Amino acid sequence: MKKKISDPKQRLLDTATDLFYNQGYHATGINQVIQEAGVARASLYLHYESKETLLLAFLQQRHTDWMAGLKRFTDTAAKPKEKIQAAFDFLSDNNEKEHFRGCAFLNILSETTDRDAEVLTVIQDHKKDLRAFLGDILHKEKQAVKDHVYLLFESAIVESQLYRNQWPVQEAKKMAAGLL
Amino acid sequence: MKKKISDPKQRLLDTATDLFYNQGYHATGINQVIQEAGVARASLYLHYESKETLLLAFLQQRHTDWMAGLKRFTDTAAKPKEKIQAAFDFLSDNNEKEHFRGCAFLNILSETTDRDAEVLTVIQDHKKDLRAFLGDILHKEKQAVKDHVYLLFESAIVESQLYRNQWPVQEAKKMAAGLL
Amino acid sequence: MKKKISDPKQRLLDTATDLFYNQGYHATGINQVIQEAGVARASLYLHYESKETLLLAFLQQRHTDWMAGLKRFTDTAAKPKEKIQAAFDFLSDNNEKEHFRGCAFLNILSETTDRDAEVLTVIQDHKKDLRAFLGDILHKEKQAVKDHVYLLFESAIVESQLYRNQWPVQEAKKMAAGLL
Amino acid sequence: MKKKISDPKQRLLDTATDLFYNQGYHATGINQVIQEAGVARASLYLHYESKETLLLAFLQQRHTDWMAGLKRFTDTAAKPKEKIQAAFDFLSDNNEKEHFRGCAFLNILSETTDRDAEVLTVIQDHKKDLRAFLGDILHKEKQAVKDHVYLLFESAIVESQLYRNQWPVQEAKKMAAGLL
DNA sequence: TATGAATGAGTTTTCATTCAT
DNA sequence: TATGAATGAAAACTCATTCAT
């Protein structure tokens, strides 16, 4: 039987998600995580080997959720071009909901060195999946077009975070439409 | 008479530049900075009000240096299209020299919340300057083209950091050429 | 099963009591407290939110202990006048045992500004309790007499600390006797 | 020729007076002193051997000024009893002007251990002078009366600081009057 | 599964003092 | 006389992790 709201493990993950995403990995202390999750300190280490393990769990869940959200948007359209447009709408939607905090993966990437091999891999895998996802929608297009759309998509995320503004998403959306 | 190599203040800034850029702001402790700079702890606070002040100094110097480097590359070409191509070559060059650590400003942006208003401003100002710089080169083009090149340029930086690979720069360079 | 001597929390409080009282609050560093208490630095913050919280705990325990000590002395006498005399004897006793360090509350008061509202309140409450305690013993006397005895009592504490000598207690004791 | 407002040495002393008195000796840092005095750090050590030397200078100047202020009040009256009353009025006046910060000497005493022999001596000497001053006014009274007035006088200072209220001065003033 | 206690090493910042000019 | 630069030690506090129960 499931717990009423969520079990400690999930509560830890949800809190870490919030904090790692919104204030950064290194800027977030274990103390804050357990406090906001409402669990004992040792309980964290019962479910997650280390802070980094928690980070990985966050990234993995985020990957699943984010890709699902993206798919929900692209599924509403039929043609490739419209699906791509819907993908940009997903970004707009995210920006609103998450106050322009940008891409969780690219943000963590900034705090990651080559020594954190595992983290780096998860981040790269996420982006490869995204790239493949967009590529599949555009399976009739040439590789150059696929890449072009992907790069505009990435810019849209990063630049709207930078300026705290939707214009990069809207502009990139138009540019992508022009390519198709 | 000038000091032999460099004075403590500059040494601190150079060390901070290295560390903040390569391993992140929050992941870098004051201890490491003073140790690698070879100065006493209190000397840091003699020259910089706080760790954040040192960060701002780093970003400001980086802005100047980076823009100068970019200009050096674009100055080697005559026509706008070639200048833009040279700009991408600057990115390639940076990637090599700096081991794909990407954009110092976007990296710090990832560690920045809206509470760090001053830092955010410096980052945004840097990008505005870059955007204006590219826009000036393309002064005969429509705004949409200017923006398009800018967004591809930004993607090139971020994605080559992500994949630790030059392909995004090379692809984006070709795409930009196609637009002009 | 109880701990052998005392648990870390109590040991911290006892050490803080000793140090805050004998060398002052600001002159006492956290380092010294944990060292003499034989606990790890972080353990202090496990039990006490901050140095000021530890100070408050010290004052509260001191209040309880001191008032109990006073009562123990006054309880040995039957009549009000004798009880007051016993109260002064308590001061003499304290001076001997604590090497003329005076009143813990007045000492901390000297290091307290209006910004430390909570500390100030604890100090004032202690003195109000003392005043009420003496007032109760002298419940048949007029308010002016109660106040007079209280002021002499306070002087006795402060001046014996100042001169490192019992004479102020002895003189004040006589003067109080003369009033009753 | 004197400097327009005051020379660095006096400015340091005045600033130290303000800070040591109002926020305590240990709570006051050299930084704050030189900053508020508007002198260079090294200039402090040019005029004063150490922080403690500055403290001694403060206490000595305070002694002179305070005793002069007291004399100014007692000089307005002719008879001993009235002079004593005027002395209490001086305390009231001080409380108003100095926001109930109490006695500079007793405050420093609280931060002083037996190791600070010199400081302790200055403090004791101040009080001895005060006691002698009041004793001289009451030269026709018995020693017990002199002491009694002195102890009430001291209480008045301490207790009005404690309660941030003039009542202890007013009450003690009446009590003293009753003794004469 | 869950937790409160405990910790050594770390954090950023300030201390009082001295030095070179 | 005056000062900006420099410093070792210390300040209060937090870090991520482990242990005993």
PDB file of N, CA, C and O in Angstrom, chain B residues 69-94 133-134 137 153 169 173 176 180:
ATOM      1  N   GLY B  69      39.298  39.197 -27.924  1.00  0.00           N
ATOM      2  CA  GLY B  69      39.699  38.014 -28.693  1.00  0.00           C
ATOM      3  C   GLY B  69      38.801  37.817 -29.901  1.00  0.00           C
ATOM      4  O   GLY B  69      39.279  37.532 -31.016  1.00  0.00           O
ATOM      5  N   LEU B  70      37.519  37.988 -29.692  1.00  0.00           N
ATOM      6  CA  LEU B  70      36.572  37.852 -30.796  1.00  0.00           C
ATOM      7  C   LEU B  70      36.875  38.862 -31.894  1.00  0.00           C
ATOM      8  O   LEU B  70      36.923  38.527 -33.090  1.00  0.00           O
ATOM      9  N   LYS B  71      37.117  40.091 -31.467  1.00  0.00           N
ATOM     10  CA  LYS B  71      37.398  41.158 -32.442  1.00  0.00           C
ATOM     11  C   LYS B  71      38.670  40.850 -33.232  1.00  0.00           C
ATOM     12  O   LYS B  71      38.742  41.093 -34.449  1.00  0.00           O
ATOM     13  N   ARG B  72      39.646  40.320 -32.546  1.00  0.00           N
ATOM     14  CA  ARG B  72      40.897  39.971 -33.214  1.00  0.00           C
ATOM     15  C   ARG B  72      40.628  39.004 -34.380  1.00  0.00           C
ATOM     16  O   ARG B  72      41.224  39.121 -35.433  1.00  0.00           O
ATOM     17  N   PHE B  73      39.720  38.082 -34.147  1.00  0.00           N
ATOM     18  CA  PHE B  73      39.390  37.130 -35.209  1.00  0.00           C
ATOM     19  C   PHE B  73      38.596  37.782 -36.336  1.00  0.00           C
ATOM     20  O   PHE B  73      38.914  37.613 -37.515  1.00  0.00           O
ATOM     21  N   THR B  74      37.563  38.541 -35.971  1.00  0.00           N
ATOM     22  CA  THR B  74      36.724  39.133 -37.026  1.00  0.00           C
ATOM     23  C   THR B  74      37.476  40.203 -37.815  1.00  0.00           C
ATOM     24  O   THR B  74      37.183  40.436 -38.978  1.00  0.00           O
ATOM     25  N   ASP B  75      38.445  40.824 -37.170  1.00  0.00           N
ATOM     26  CA  ASP B  75      39.226  41.862 -37.851  1.00  0.00           C
ATOM     27  C   ASP B  75      40.072  41.307 -38.990  1.00  0.00           C
ATOM     28  O   ASP B  75      40.529  42.063 -39.852  1.00  0.00           O
ATOM     29  N   THR B  76      40.294  40.019 -38.955  1.00  0.00           N
ATOM     30  CA  THR B  76      41.122  39.429 -40.019  1.00  0.00           C
ATOM     31  C   THR B  76      40.358  39.289 -41.327  1.00  0.00           C
ATOM     32  O   THR B  76      40.958  39.027 -42.365  1.00  0.00           O
ATOM     33  N   ALA B  77      39.035  39.469 -41.259  1.00  0.00           N
ATOM     34  CA  ALA B  77      38.233  39.351 -42.480  1.00  0.00           C
ATOM     35  C   ALA B  77      37.676  40.705 -42.873  1.00  0.00           C
ATOM     36  O   ALA B  77      37.592  41.623 -42.059  1.00  0.00           O
ATOM     37  N   ALA B  78      37.266  40.798 -44.128  1.00  0.00           N
ATOM     38  CA  ALA B  78      36.788  42.086 -44.641  1.00  0.00           C
ATOM     39  C   ALA B  78      35.270  42.118 -44.740  1.00  0.00           C
ATOM     40  O   ALA B  78      34.614  43.040 -44.248  1.00  0.00           O
ATOM     41  N   LYS B  79      34.712  41.122 -45.398  1.00  0.00           N
ATOM     42  CA  LYS B  79      33.271  41.119 -45.620  1.00  0.00           C
ATOM     43  C   LYS B  79      32.512  40.544 -44.415  1.00  0.00           C
ATOM     44  O   LYS B  79      33.020  39.668 -43.711  1.00  0.00           O
ATOM     45  N   PRO B  80      31.280  40.991 -44.228  1.00  0.00           N
ATOM     46  CA  PRO B  80      30.454  40.513 -43.105  1.00  0.00           C
ATOM     47  C   PRO B  80      30.395  39.001 -43.018  1.00  0.00           C
ATOM     48  O   PRO B  80      30.637  38.431 -41.954  1.00  0.00           O
ATOM     49  N   LYS B  81      30.116  38.345 -44.117  1.00  0.00           N
ATOM     50  CA  LYS B  81      29.988  36.900 -44.087  1.00  0.00           C
ATOM     51  C   LYS B  81      31.263  36.236 -43.581  1.00  0.00           C
ATOM     52  O   LYS B  81      31.235  35.326 -42.760  1.00  0.00           O
ATOM     53  N   GLU B  82      32.374  36.748 -44.057  1.00  0.00           N
ATOM     54  CA  GLU B  82      33.654  36.184 -43.619  1.00  0.00           C
ATOM     55  C   GLU B  82      33.949  36.499 -42.156  1.00  0.00           C
ATOM     56  O   GLU B  82      34.550  35.702 -41.442  1.00  0.00           O
ATOM     57  N   LYS B  83      33.532  37.668 -41.759  1.00  0.00           N
ATOM     58  CA  LYS B  83      33.730  38.041 -40.359  1.00  0.00           C
ATOM     59  C   LYS B  83      32.955  37.084 -39.440  1.00  0.00           C
ATOM     60  O   LYS B  83      33.461  36.648 -38.398  1.00  0.00           O
ATOM     61  N   ILE B  84      31.741  36.779 -39.859  1.00  0.00           N
ATOM     62  CA  ILE B  84      30.940  35.843 -39.060  1.00  0.00           C
ATOM     63  C   ILE B  84      31.609  34.465 -39.032  1.00  0.00           C
ATOM     64  O   ILE B  84      31.689  33.820 -37.972  1.00  0.00           O
ATOM     65  N   GLN B  85      32.114  34.040 -40.154  1.00  0.00           N
ATOM     66  CA  GLN B  85      32.819  32.764 -40.194  1.00  0.00           C
ATOM     67  C   GLN B  85      34.022  32.791 -39.245  1.00  0.00           C
ATOM     68  O   GLN B  85      34.287  31.818 -38.518  1.00  0.00           O
ATOM     69  N   ALA B  86      34.695  33.918 -39.240  1.00  0.00           N
ATOM     70  CA  ALA B  86      35.850  34.075 -38.347  1.00  0.00           C
ATOM     71  C   ALA B  86      35.420  34.019 -36.879  1.00  0.00           C
ATOM     72  O   ALA B  86      36.153  33.522 -36.012  1.00  0.00           O
ATOM     73  N   ALA B  87      34.230  34.546 -36.636  1.00  0.00           N
ATOM     74  CA  ALA B  87      33.717  34.521 -35.263  1.00  0.00           C
ATOM     75  C   ALA B  87      33.559  33.073 -34.784  1.00  0.00           C
ATOM     76  O   ALA B  87      33.901  32.736 -33.640  1.00  0.00           O
ATOM     77  N   PHE B  88      33.050  32.235 -35.674  1.00  0.00           N
ATOM     78  CA  PHE B  88      32.915  30.817 -35.318  1.00  0.00           C
ATOM     79  C   PHE B  88      34.296  30.171 -35.128  1.00  0.00           C
ATOM     80  O   PHE B  88      34.473  29.297 -34.278  1.00  0.00           O
ATOM     81  N   ASP B  89      35.238  30.610 -35.936  1.00  0.00           N
ATOM     82  CA  ASP B  89      36.593  30.076 -35.765  1.00  0.00           C
ATOM     83  C   ASP B  89      37.149  30.440 -34.380  1.00  0.00           C
ATOM     84  O   ASP B  89      37.907  29.669 -33.780  1.00  0.00           O
ATOM     85  N   PHE B  90      36.755  31.606 -33.927  1.00  0.00           N
ATOM     86  CA  PHE B  90      37.162  32.025 -32.570  1.00  0.00           C
ATOM     87  C   PHE B  90      36.638  31.032 -31.538  1.00  0.00           C
ATOM     88  O   PHE B  90      37.345  30.656 -30.594  1.00  0.00           O
ATOM     89  N   LEU B  91      35.423  30.592 -31.735  1.00  0.00           N
ATOM     90  CA  LEU B  91      34.854  29.600 -30.814  1.00  0.00           C
ATOM     91  C   LEU B  91      35.648  28.297 -30.839  1.00  0.00           C
ATOM     92  O   LEU B  91      35.946  27.702 -29.801  1.00  0.00           O
ATOM     93  N   SER B  92      35.966  27.856 -32.051  1.00  0.00           N
ATOM     94  CA  SER B  92      36.785  26.642 -32.184  1.00  0.00           C
ATOM     95  C   SER B  92      38.095  26.789 -31.434  1.00  0.00           C
ATOM     96  O   SER B  92      38.525  25.898 -30.699  1.00  0.00           O
ATOM     97  N   ASP B  93      38.696  27.922 -31.661  1.00  0.00           N
ATOM     98  CA  ASP B  93      39.969  28.207 -31.023  1.00  0.00           C
ATOM     99  C   ASP B  93      39.844  28.158 -29.490  1.00  0.00           C
ATOM    100  O   ASP B  93      40.651  27.528 -28.812  1.00  0.00           O
ATOM    101  N   ASN B  94      38.819  28.808 -29.001  1.00  0.00           N
ATOM    102  CA  ASN B  94      38.559  28.791 -27.556  1.00  0.00           C
ATOM    103  C   ASN B  94      38.348  27.378 -27.030  1.00  0.00           C
ATOM    104  O   ASN B  94      38.860  27.011 -25.971  1.00  0.00           O
ATOM    105  N   PHE B 133      27.500  43.274 -31.187  1.00  0.00           N
ATOM    106  CA  PHE B 133      28.714  43.153 -31.998  1.00  0.00           C
ATOM    107  C   PHE B 133      28.435  42.393 -33.289  1.00  0.00           C
ATOM    108  O   PHE B 133      28.808  42.834 -34.396  1.00  0.00           O
ATOM    109  N   LEU B 134      27.749  41.270 -33.164  1.00  0.00           N
ATOM    110  CA  LEU B 134      27.399  40.483 -34.349  1.00  0.00           C
ATOM    111  C   LEU B 134      26.398  41.260 -35.217  1.00  0.00           C
ATOM    112  O   LEU B 134      26.479  41.243 -36.447  1.00  0.00           O
ATOM    113  N   ILE B 137      28.173  43.785 -37.383  1.00  0.00           N
ATOM    114  CA  ILE B 137      28.790  43.157 -38.563  1.00  0.00           C
ATOM    115  C   ILE B 137      27.739  42.937 -39.641  1.00  0.00           C
ATOM    116  O   ILE B 137      27.999  43.118 -40.830  1.00  0.00           O
ATOM    117  N   PHE B 153      25.132  31.007 -32.958  1.00  0.00           N
ATOM    118  CA  PHE B 153      26.415  31.245 -32.298  1.00  0.00           C
ATOM    119  C   PHE B 153      26.368  30.738 -30.854  1.00  0.00           C
ATOM    120  O   PHE B 153      27.281  30.042 -30.391  1.00  0.00           O
ATOM    121  N   VAL B 169      30.098  23.707 -33.504  1.00  0.00           N
ATOM    122  CA  VAL B 169      30.636  24.957 -34.042  1.00  0.00           C
ATOM    123  C   VAL B 169      30.701  24.878 -35.567  1.00  0.00           C
ATOM    124  O   VAL B 169      30.282  25.806 -36.277  1.00  0.00           O
ATOM    125  N   LYS B 173      28.461  27.042 -38.014  1.00  0.00           N
ATOM    126  CA  LYS B 173      29.184  27.927 -38.925  1.00  0.00           C
ATOM    127  C   LYS B 173      28.637  27.800 -40.344  1.00  0.00           C
ATOM    128  O   LYS B 173      28.380  28.801 -41.029  1.00  0.00           O
ATOM    129  N   ALA B 176      25.109  29.312 -40.551  1.00  0.00           N
ATOM    130  CA  ALA B 176      25.178  30.775 -40.594  1.00  0.00           C
ATOM    131  C   ALA B 176      25.573  31.243 -41.981  1.00  0.00           C
ATOM    132  O   ALA B 176      25.000  32.202 -42.524  1.00  0.00           O
ATOM    133  N   LEU B 180      23.561  33.866 -45.059  1.00  0.00           N
ATOM    134  CA  LEU B 180      24.100  35.155 -45.519  1.00  0.00           C
ATOM    135  C   LEU B 180      24.371  35.179 -47.024  1.00  0.00           C
ATOM    136  O   LEU B 180      24.364  34.150 -47.681  1.00  0.00           O
TER     137      LEU B 180
END
